[in-house]
């Protein structure tokens, strides 16, 4: 399983515009399971976004190579509403902890 994660500070009052720019529509990566956006309870402009994908590292690399131009455009569209990005990355799940 792959997790795509980012932590950003949005420009003031930019959540709705950011959310529209973030949405990939039907162009979601393969294996998409679910995505979350979470807001810092002390700072409404600080947002983390992460998605869970049932795919391997090789699947991710193959998809990214095929969708690179489209993903770069999507990121460029989002950046109009972002003040700064603290962290962004693609992570492989190494452990799941359940009840």
PDB file of C-alpha atoms in Angstrom:
ATOM      1  CA  UNK A   1       0.000   0.000   0.000  1.00  0.00           C
ATOM      2  CA  UNK A   2       1.177   3.510  -0.865  1.00  0.00           C
ATOM      3  CA  UNK A   3       0.398   6.745   0.992  1.00  0.00           C
ATOM      4  CA  UNK A   4       0.712  10.095  -0.776  1.00  0.00           C
ATOM      5  CA  UNK A   5       0.998  12.861   1.811  1.00  0.00           C
ATOM      6  CA  UNK A   6       1.467  16.608   1.884  1.00  0.00           C
ATOM      7  CA  UNK A   7       1.371  19.282   4.568  1.00  0.00           C
ATOM      8  CA  UNK A   8       0.707  22.822   3.399  1.00  0.00           C
ATOM      9  CA  UNK A   9      -0.065  26.283   4.639  1.00  0.00           C
ATOM     10  CA  UNK A  10      -2.778  27.690   2.428  1.00  0.00           C
ATOM     11  CA  UNK A  11      -3.215  31.335   1.621  1.00  0.00           C
ATOM     12  CA  UNK A  12      -5.873  32.913   3.877  1.00  0.00           C
ATOM     13  CA  UNK A  13      -9.429  31.804   3.041  1.00  0.00           C
ATOM     14  CA  UNK A  14      -8.220  29.650   0.131  1.00  0.00           C
ATOM     15  CA  UNK A  15      -9.535  26.234   1.243  1.00  0.00           C
ATOM     16  CA  UNK A  16     -12.445  26.006  -1.224  1.00  0.00           C
ATOM     17  CA  UNK A  17     -10.317  27.042  -4.210  1.00  0.00           C
ATOM     18  CA  UNK A  18      -7.509  24.711  -3.140  1.00  0.00           C
ATOM     19  CA  UNK A  19      -9.941  21.809  -2.762  1.00  0.00           C
ATOM     20  CA  UNK A  20     -11.316  22.318  -6.274  1.00  0.00           C
ATOM     21  CA  UNK A  21      -7.785  22.495  -7.715  1.00  0.00           C
ATOM     22  CA  UNK A  22      -6.749  19.392  -5.739  1.00  0.00           C
ATOM     23  CA  UNK A  23      -9.561  17.190  -7.061  1.00  0.00           C
ATOM     24  CA  UNK A  24      -8.243  14.924  -9.828  1.00  0.00           C
ATOM     25  CA  UNK A  25     -11.765  13.999 -10.934  1.00  0.00           C
ATOM     26  CA  UNK A  26     -11.703  10.746 -12.898  1.00  0.00           C
ATOM     27  CA  UNK A  27      -7.896  10.881 -13.188  1.00  0.00           C
ATOM     28  CA  UNK A  28      -7.255   9.340  -9.765  1.00  0.00           C
ATOM     29  CA  UNK A  29      -4.207   7.117  -9.529  1.00  0.00           C
ATOM     30  CA  UNK A  30      -4.828   3.377  -9.829  1.00  0.00           C
ATOM     31  CA  UNK A  31      -5.658   1.580  -6.613  1.00  0.00           C
ATOM     32  CA  UNK A  32      -7.240   4.660  -5.026  1.00  0.00           C
ATOM     33  CA  UNK A  33      -8.897   3.691  -1.733  1.00  0.00           C
ATOM     34  CA  UNK A  34      -9.581   6.947   0.088  1.00  0.00           C
ATOM     35  CA  UNK A  35      -8.191  10.438   0.681  1.00  0.00           C
ATOM     36  CA  UNK A  36      -8.278  12.675   3.737  1.00  0.00           C
ATOM     37  CA  UNK A  37      -7.826  16.393   4.225  1.00  0.00           C
ATOM     38  CA  UNK A  38      -7.283  17.504   7.822  1.00  0.00           C
ATOM     39  CA  UNK A  39      -7.086  21.010   9.224  1.00  0.00           C
ATOM     40  CA  UNK A  40      -4.900  22.024  12.159  1.00  0.00           C
ATOM     41  CA  UNK A  41      -7.287  22.829  15.023  1.00  0.00           C
ATOM     42  CA  UNK A  42      -5.114  25.808  15.971  1.00  0.00           C
ATOM     43  CA  UNK A  43      -4.567  27.158  12.448  1.00  0.00           C
ATOM     44  CA  UNK A  44      -7.275  26.705   9.812  1.00  0.00           C
ATOM     45  CA  UNK A  45      -4.871  27.525   6.974  1.00  0.00           C
ATOM     46  CA  UNK A  46      -2.592  24.562   7.792  1.00  0.00           C
ATOM     47  CA  UNK A  47      -3.816  21.461   5.951  1.00  0.00           C
ATOM     48  CA  UNK A  48      -2.534  17.934   5.615  1.00  0.00           C
ATOM     49  CA  UNK A  49      -3.764  15.803   2.752  1.00  0.00           C
ATOM     50  CA  UNK A  50      -3.116  12.118   2.324  1.00  0.00           C
ATOM     51  CA  UNK A  51      -4.421   9.374   0.109  1.00  0.00           C
ATOM     52  CA  UNK A  52      -4.283   5.604   0.451  1.00  0.00           C
ATOM     53  CA  UNK A  53      -3.631   3.530  -2.656  1.00  0.00           C
ATOM     54  CA  UNK A  54      -3.525  -0.222  -3.079  1.00  0.00           C
ATOM     55  CA  UNK A  55      -0.469  -0.304  -5.320  1.00  0.00           C
ATOM     56  CA  UNK A  56       3.188  -1.261  -5.225  1.00  0.00           C
ATOM     57  CA  UNK A  57       6.172   1.021  -5.553  1.00  0.00           C
ATOM     58  CA  UNK A  58       6.563  -0.209  -9.150  1.00  0.00           C
ATOM     59  CA  UNK A  59       2.869   0.518  -9.857  1.00  0.00           C
ATOM     60  CA  UNK A  60       3.313   4.047  -8.499  1.00  0.00           C
ATOM     61  CA  UNK A  61       6.407   4.697 -10.614  1.00  0.00           C
ATOM     62  CA  UNK A  62       4.672   3.393 -13.746  1.00  0.00           C
ATOM     63  CA  UNK A  63       1.570   5.550 -13.106  1.00  0.00           C
ATOM     64  CA  UNK A  64       3.676   8.615 -12.315  1.00  0.00           C
ATOM     65  CA  UNK A  65       5.645   8.229 -15.546  1.00  0.00           C
ATOM     66  CA  UNK A  66       2.411   7.977 -17.549  1.00  0.00           C
ATOM     67  CA  UNK A  67       0.605  10.809 -15.720  1.00  0.00           C
ATOM     68  CA  UNK A  68       3.547  13.147 -15.098  1.00  0.00           C
ATOM     69  CA  UNK A  69       2.399  16.088 -17.246  1.00  0.00           C
ATOM     70  CA  UNK A  70      -1.175  15.877 -15.957  1.00  0.00           C
ATOM     71  CA  UNK A  71      -0.054  15.668 -12.304  1.00  0.00           C
ATOM     72  CA  UNK A  72       2.359  18.578 -12.765  1.00  0.00           C
ATOM     73  CA  UNK A  73      -0.507  20.716 -14.119  1.00  0.00           C
ATOM     74  CA  UNK A  74      -2.690  19.749 -11.150  1.00  0.00           C
ATOM     75  CA  UNK A  75       0.081  20.663  -8.693  1.00  0.00           C
ATOM     76  CA  UNK A  76       0.646  23.968 -10.502  1.00  0.00           C
ATOM     77  CA  UNK A  77      -3.086  24.735 -10.232  1.00  0.00           C
ATOM     78  CA  UNK A  78      -3.040  23.993  -6.491  1.00  0.00           C
ATOM     79  CA  UNK A  79       0.049  26.118  -5.909  1.00  0.00           C
ATOM     80  CA  UNK A  80      -1.927  29.295  -6.635  1.00  0.00           C
ATOM     81  CA  UNK A  81      -3.643  28.749  -3.272  1.00  0.00           C
ATOM     82  CA  UNK A  82      -0.634  27.544  -1.254  1.00  0.00           C
ATOM     83  CA  UNK A  83       1.577  29.818   0.810  1.00  0.00           C
ATOM     84  CA  UNK A  84       4.139  27.076   1.436  1.00  0.00           C
ATOM     85  CA  UNK A  85       4.475  23.319   1.460  1.00  0.00           C
ATOM     86  CA  UNK A  86       6.058  21.861   4.595  1.00  0.00           C
ATOM     87  CA  UNK A  87       6.424  18.296   3.371  1.00  0.00           C
ATOM     88  CA  UNK A  88       5.285  16.152   0.468  1.00  0.00           C
ATOM     89  CA  UNK A  89       6.099  12.587  -0.379  1.00  0.00           C
ATOM     90  CA  UNK A  90       5.074   9.115  -1.379  1.00  0.00           C
ATOM     91  CA  UNK A  91       5.409   6.495   1.343  1.00  0.00           C
ATOM     92  CA  UNK A  92       5.175   2.721   1.466  1.00  0.00           C
ATOM     93  CA  UNK A  93       3.117   1.343   4.358  1.00  0.00           C
ATOM     94  CA  UNK A  94       5.387  -0.855   6.473  1.00  0.00           C
ATOM     95  CA  UNK A  95       2.999  -1.600   9.345  1.00  0.00           C
ATOM     96  CA  UNK A  96      -0.720  -1.358  10.071  1.00  0.00           C
ATOM     97  CA  UNK A  97      -1.843  -1.123  13.699  1.00  0.00           C
ATOM     98  CA  UNK A  98      -5.492  -2.006  14.370  1.00  0.00           C
ATOM     99  CA  UNK A  99      -7.598  -2.492  17.490  1.00  0.00           C
TER     100      UNK A  99
END
